[in-house]
Short mmCIF file of C-alpha atoms in Angstrom, two decimals:
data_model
loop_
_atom_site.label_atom_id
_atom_site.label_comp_id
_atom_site.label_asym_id
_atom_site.label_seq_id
_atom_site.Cartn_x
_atom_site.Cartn_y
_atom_site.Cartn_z
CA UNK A 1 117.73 86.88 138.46
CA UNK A 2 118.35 88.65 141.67
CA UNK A 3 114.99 89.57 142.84
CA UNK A 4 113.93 85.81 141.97
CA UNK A 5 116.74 84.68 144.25
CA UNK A 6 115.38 86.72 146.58
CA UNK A 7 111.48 85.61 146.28
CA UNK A 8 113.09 82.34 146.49
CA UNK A 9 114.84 83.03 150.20
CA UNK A 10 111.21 85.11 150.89
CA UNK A 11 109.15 81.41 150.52
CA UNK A 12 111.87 79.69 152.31
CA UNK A 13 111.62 82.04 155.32
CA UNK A 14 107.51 82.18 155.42
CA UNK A 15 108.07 78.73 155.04
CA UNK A 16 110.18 77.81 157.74
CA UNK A 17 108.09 80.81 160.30
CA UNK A 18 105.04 78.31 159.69
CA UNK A 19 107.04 75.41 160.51
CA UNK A 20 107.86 77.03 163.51
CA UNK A 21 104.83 77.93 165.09
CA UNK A 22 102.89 74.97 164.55
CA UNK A 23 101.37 73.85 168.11
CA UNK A 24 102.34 70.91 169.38
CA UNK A 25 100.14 68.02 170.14
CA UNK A 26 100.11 68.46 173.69
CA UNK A 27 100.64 70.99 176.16
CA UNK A 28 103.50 71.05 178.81
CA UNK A 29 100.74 70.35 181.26
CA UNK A 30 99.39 67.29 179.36
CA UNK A 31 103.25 65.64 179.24
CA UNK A 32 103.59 65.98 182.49
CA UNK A 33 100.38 64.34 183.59
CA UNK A 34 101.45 61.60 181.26
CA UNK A 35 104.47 61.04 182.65
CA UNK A 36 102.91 61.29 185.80
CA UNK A 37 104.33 63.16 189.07
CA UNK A 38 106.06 60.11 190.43
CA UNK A 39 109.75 59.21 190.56
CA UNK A 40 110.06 56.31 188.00
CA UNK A 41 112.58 54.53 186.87
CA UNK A 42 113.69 56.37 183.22
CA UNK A 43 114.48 53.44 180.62
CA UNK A 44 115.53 55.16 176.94
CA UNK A 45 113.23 52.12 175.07
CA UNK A 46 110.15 52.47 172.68
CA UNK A 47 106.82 51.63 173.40
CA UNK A 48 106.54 49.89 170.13
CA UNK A 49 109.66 48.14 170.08
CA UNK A 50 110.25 47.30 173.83
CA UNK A 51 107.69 44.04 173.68
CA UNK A 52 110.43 42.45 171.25
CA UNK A 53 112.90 41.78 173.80
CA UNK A 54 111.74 43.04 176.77
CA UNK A 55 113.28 40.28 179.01
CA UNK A 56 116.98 41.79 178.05
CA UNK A 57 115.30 45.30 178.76
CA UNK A 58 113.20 44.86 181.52
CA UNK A 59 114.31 42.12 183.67
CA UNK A 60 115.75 43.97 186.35
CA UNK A 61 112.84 45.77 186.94
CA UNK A 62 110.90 42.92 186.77
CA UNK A 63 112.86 40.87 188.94
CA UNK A 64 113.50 44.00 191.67
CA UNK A 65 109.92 43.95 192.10
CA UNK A 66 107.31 42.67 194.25
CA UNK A 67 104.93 40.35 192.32
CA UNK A 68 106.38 40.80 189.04
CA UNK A 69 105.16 44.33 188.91
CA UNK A 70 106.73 47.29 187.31
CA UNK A 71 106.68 50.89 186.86
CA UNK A 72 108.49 52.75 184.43
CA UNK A 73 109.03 55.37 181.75
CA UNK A 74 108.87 54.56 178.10
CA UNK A 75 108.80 56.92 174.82
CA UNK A 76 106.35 57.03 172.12
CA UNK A 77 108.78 58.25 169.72
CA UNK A 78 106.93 60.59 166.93
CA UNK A 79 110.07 61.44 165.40
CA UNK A 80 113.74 61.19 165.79
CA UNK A 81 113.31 64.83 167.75
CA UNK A 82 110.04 64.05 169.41
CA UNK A 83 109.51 61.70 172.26
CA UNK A 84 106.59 61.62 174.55
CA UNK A 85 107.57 60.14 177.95
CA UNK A 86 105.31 57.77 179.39
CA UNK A 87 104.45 56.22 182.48
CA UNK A 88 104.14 52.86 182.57
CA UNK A 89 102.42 50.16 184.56
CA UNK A 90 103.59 46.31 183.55
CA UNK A 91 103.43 42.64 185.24
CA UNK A 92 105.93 39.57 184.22
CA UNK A 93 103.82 36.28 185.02
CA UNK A 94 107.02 34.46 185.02
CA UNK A 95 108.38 36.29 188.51
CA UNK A 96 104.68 36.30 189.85
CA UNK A 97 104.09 32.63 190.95
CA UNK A 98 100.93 33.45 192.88
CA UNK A 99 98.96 36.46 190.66
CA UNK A 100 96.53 37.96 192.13
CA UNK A 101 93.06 38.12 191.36
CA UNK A 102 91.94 41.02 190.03
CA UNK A 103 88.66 42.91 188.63
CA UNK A 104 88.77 43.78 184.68
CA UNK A 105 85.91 45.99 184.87
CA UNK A 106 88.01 48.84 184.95
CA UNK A 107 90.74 47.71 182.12
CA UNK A 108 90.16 49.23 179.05
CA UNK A 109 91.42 46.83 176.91
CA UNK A 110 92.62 47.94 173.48
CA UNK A 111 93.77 45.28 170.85
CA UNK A 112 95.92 45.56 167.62
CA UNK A 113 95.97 42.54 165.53
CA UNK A 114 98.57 41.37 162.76
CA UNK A 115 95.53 42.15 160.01
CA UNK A 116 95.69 45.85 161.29
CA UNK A 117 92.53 45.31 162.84
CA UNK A 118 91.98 47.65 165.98
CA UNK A 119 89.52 46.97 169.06
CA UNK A 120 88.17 48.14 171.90
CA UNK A 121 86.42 46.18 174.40
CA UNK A 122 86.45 43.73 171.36
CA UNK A 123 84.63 45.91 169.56
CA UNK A 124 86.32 46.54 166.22
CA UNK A 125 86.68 49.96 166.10
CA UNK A 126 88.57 52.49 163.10
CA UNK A 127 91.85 54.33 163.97
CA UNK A 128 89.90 57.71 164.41
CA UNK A 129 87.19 56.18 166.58
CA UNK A 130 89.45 55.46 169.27
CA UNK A 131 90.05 58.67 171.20
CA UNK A 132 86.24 58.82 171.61
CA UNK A 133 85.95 55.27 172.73
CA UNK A 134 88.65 55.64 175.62
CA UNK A 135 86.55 58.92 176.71
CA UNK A 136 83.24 56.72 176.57
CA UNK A 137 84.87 54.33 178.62
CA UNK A 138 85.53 56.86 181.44
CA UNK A 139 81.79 58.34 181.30
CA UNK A 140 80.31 54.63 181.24
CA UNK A 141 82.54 53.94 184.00
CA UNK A 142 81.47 56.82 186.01
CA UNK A 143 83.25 59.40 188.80
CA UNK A 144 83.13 56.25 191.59
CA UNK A 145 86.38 54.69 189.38
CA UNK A 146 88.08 57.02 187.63
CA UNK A 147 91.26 56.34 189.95
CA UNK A 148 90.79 52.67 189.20
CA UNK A 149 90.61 52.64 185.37
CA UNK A 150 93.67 51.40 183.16
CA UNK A 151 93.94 51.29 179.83
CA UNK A 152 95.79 47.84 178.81
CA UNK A 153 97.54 47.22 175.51
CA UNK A 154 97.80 43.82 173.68
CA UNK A 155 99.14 43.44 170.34
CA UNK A 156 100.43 40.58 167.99
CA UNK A 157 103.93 39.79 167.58
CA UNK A 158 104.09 40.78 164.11
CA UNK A 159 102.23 44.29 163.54
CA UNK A 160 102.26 47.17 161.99
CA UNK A 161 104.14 49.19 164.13
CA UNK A 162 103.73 52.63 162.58
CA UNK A 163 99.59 51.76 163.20
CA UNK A 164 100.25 50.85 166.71
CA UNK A 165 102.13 54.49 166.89
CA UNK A 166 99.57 56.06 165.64
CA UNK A 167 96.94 53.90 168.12
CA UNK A 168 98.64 54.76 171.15
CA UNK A 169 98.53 58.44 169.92
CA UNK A 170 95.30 58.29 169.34
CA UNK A 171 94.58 56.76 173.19
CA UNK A 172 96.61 59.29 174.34
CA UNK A 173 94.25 62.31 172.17
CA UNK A 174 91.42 60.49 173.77
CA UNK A 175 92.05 60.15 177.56
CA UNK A 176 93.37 63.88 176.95
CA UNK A 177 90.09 65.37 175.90
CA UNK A 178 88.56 63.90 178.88
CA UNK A 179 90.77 65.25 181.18
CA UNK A 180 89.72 68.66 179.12
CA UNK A 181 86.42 68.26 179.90
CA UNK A 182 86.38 67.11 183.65
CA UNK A 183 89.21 70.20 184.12
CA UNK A 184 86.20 72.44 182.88
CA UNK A 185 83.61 71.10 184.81
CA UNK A 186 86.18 71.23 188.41
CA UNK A 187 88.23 74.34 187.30
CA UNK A 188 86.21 76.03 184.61
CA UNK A 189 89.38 75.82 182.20
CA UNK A 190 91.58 73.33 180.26
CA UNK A 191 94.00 71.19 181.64
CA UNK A 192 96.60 73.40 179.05
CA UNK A 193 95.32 76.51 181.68
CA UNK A 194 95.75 74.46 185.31
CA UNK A 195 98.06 75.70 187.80
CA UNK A 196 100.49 73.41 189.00
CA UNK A 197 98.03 72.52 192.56
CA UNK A 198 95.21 72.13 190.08
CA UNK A 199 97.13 69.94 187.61
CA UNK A 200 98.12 68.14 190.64
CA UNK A 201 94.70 67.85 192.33
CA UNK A 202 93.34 66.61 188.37
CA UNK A 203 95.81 63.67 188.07
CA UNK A 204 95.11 62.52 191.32
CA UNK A 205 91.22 62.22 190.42
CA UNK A 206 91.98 60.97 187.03
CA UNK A 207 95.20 59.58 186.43
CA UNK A 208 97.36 58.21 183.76
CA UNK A 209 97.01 54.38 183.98
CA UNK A 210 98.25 52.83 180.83
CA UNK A 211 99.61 49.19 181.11
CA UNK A 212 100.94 45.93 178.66
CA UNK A 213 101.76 42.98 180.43
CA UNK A 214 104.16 39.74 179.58
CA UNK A 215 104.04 35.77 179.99
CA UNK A 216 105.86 32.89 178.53
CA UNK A 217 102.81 31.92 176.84
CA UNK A 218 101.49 34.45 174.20
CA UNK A 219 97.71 33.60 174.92
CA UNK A 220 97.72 33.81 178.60
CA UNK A 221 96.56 37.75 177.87
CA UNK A 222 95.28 37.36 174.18
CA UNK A 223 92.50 36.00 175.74
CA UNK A 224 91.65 39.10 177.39
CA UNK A 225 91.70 41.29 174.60
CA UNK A 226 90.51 38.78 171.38
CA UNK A 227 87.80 40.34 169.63
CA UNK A 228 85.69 36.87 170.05
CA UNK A 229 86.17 37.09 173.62
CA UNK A 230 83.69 39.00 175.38
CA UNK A 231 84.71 41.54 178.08
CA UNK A 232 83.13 41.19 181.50
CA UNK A 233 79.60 42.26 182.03
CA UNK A 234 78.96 45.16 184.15
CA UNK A 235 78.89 44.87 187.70
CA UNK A 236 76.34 44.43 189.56
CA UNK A 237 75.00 47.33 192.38
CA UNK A 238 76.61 45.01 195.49
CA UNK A 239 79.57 44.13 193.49
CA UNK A 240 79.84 47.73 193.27
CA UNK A 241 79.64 48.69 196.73
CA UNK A 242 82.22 45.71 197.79
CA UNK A 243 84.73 46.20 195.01
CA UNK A 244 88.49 47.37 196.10
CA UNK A 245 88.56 48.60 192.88
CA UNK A 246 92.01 46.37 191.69
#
């Protein structure tokens, strides 16, 4: 009975060293390039639950800013131990009486709907298909706007909010893995590797642009991001060459 108590306590112990030493998703380097190197305002809200009442949560912000724009931090909580803090872009169309007009080109717009349907560029897209469709993006896109490119979020009131989780994970894997690669090609390492100059140097060639934004009206955005709605066509070379890249 004793040396079976024992084995017991052995598993228990291999068990919990595995636990232990499981990497985690991301690298210390790959937080803080999500979170970005900026000051910004540090709000203790979920990215999934924030949209439900975000004029109680985010009004000052809103209202303390020019043109209804904010920036901020919000958590994609994984667990009740795990939070990823993220920086956030946002606009309030009701404290932004004259918007201005802006190119879409470089929005990556990424859509959950209330039938768990996921798209991308209104193309309907599968959960695991989505980290390599946010690193597409970037390539199609091209070195000329990597600063410029956002990825935007729209999702129905009512959905599945462990999906959308796992969605903004996902993003999150796929911009990422870019960032791996164009580290390689400047550095000839991963981002994980960077000193703090090159991290530095990285996120201001590619950084962390990730963005939802609000209105009275629910379809002033859905618009943008329906799946029967088709995103804008690519530029053409002068519209290129005259673009301010907003």
């Amino acid at each position: 009975m004793k040396n079976l108590f024992i084995l017991i306590l052995l598993i228990l112990s291999i068990s919990c060293q595995k636990k232990e030493i499981e990497p985690p998703l991301f690298c210390e380097n790959e937080l803080q390039i999500f979170k970005t190197f900026d000051s910004l305002p540090k709000t203790n809200f979920s990215i999934v639950d924030f949209r439900d009442d975000y004029k109680t949560k985010l009004d000052s912000l809103f209202r303390n800013s020019e043109s209804g724009y904010a920036y901020f931090i919000l958590n994609l909580e994984l667990s009740e131990d795990v939070k990823i803090p993220l920086a956030f872009h946002s606009r309030n169309l009701e404290f932004d009486e004259n918007p201005a007009l802006i190119s879409l080109r470089n929005f990556c717009h990424i859509y959950l709907s209330d039938k768990d349907s996921i798209y991308v560029q209104s193309e309907n897209k599968s959960l695991n298909q989505v980290g390599q469709s946010i690193e597409d993006f970037y390539f199609e896109r091209g070195e000329d706007n990597f600063q410029s490119i956002i990825i935007t979020f729209f999702w129905d009131k009512k959905v599945n909010k462990s999906l959308l989780k796992e969605l903004i994970l996902e993003t999150l894997k796929g911009y990422a893995g870019f960032l791996n690669k164009q580290a390689y090609i400047k550095f000839g390492k991963l981002v994980c590797d960077l000193s703090k100059e090159e991290l530095e140097l990285l996120s201001e060639e590619i950084p962390f642009h990730i963005r939802t934004d609000f209105s009275e009206n629910y379809d002033d955005f859905k618009s943008d991001f329906s799946p029967y709605h088709s995103p804008p066509p690519p530029p053409s070379p002068i519209e290129e060459n005259n673009d301010d890249n907003l």
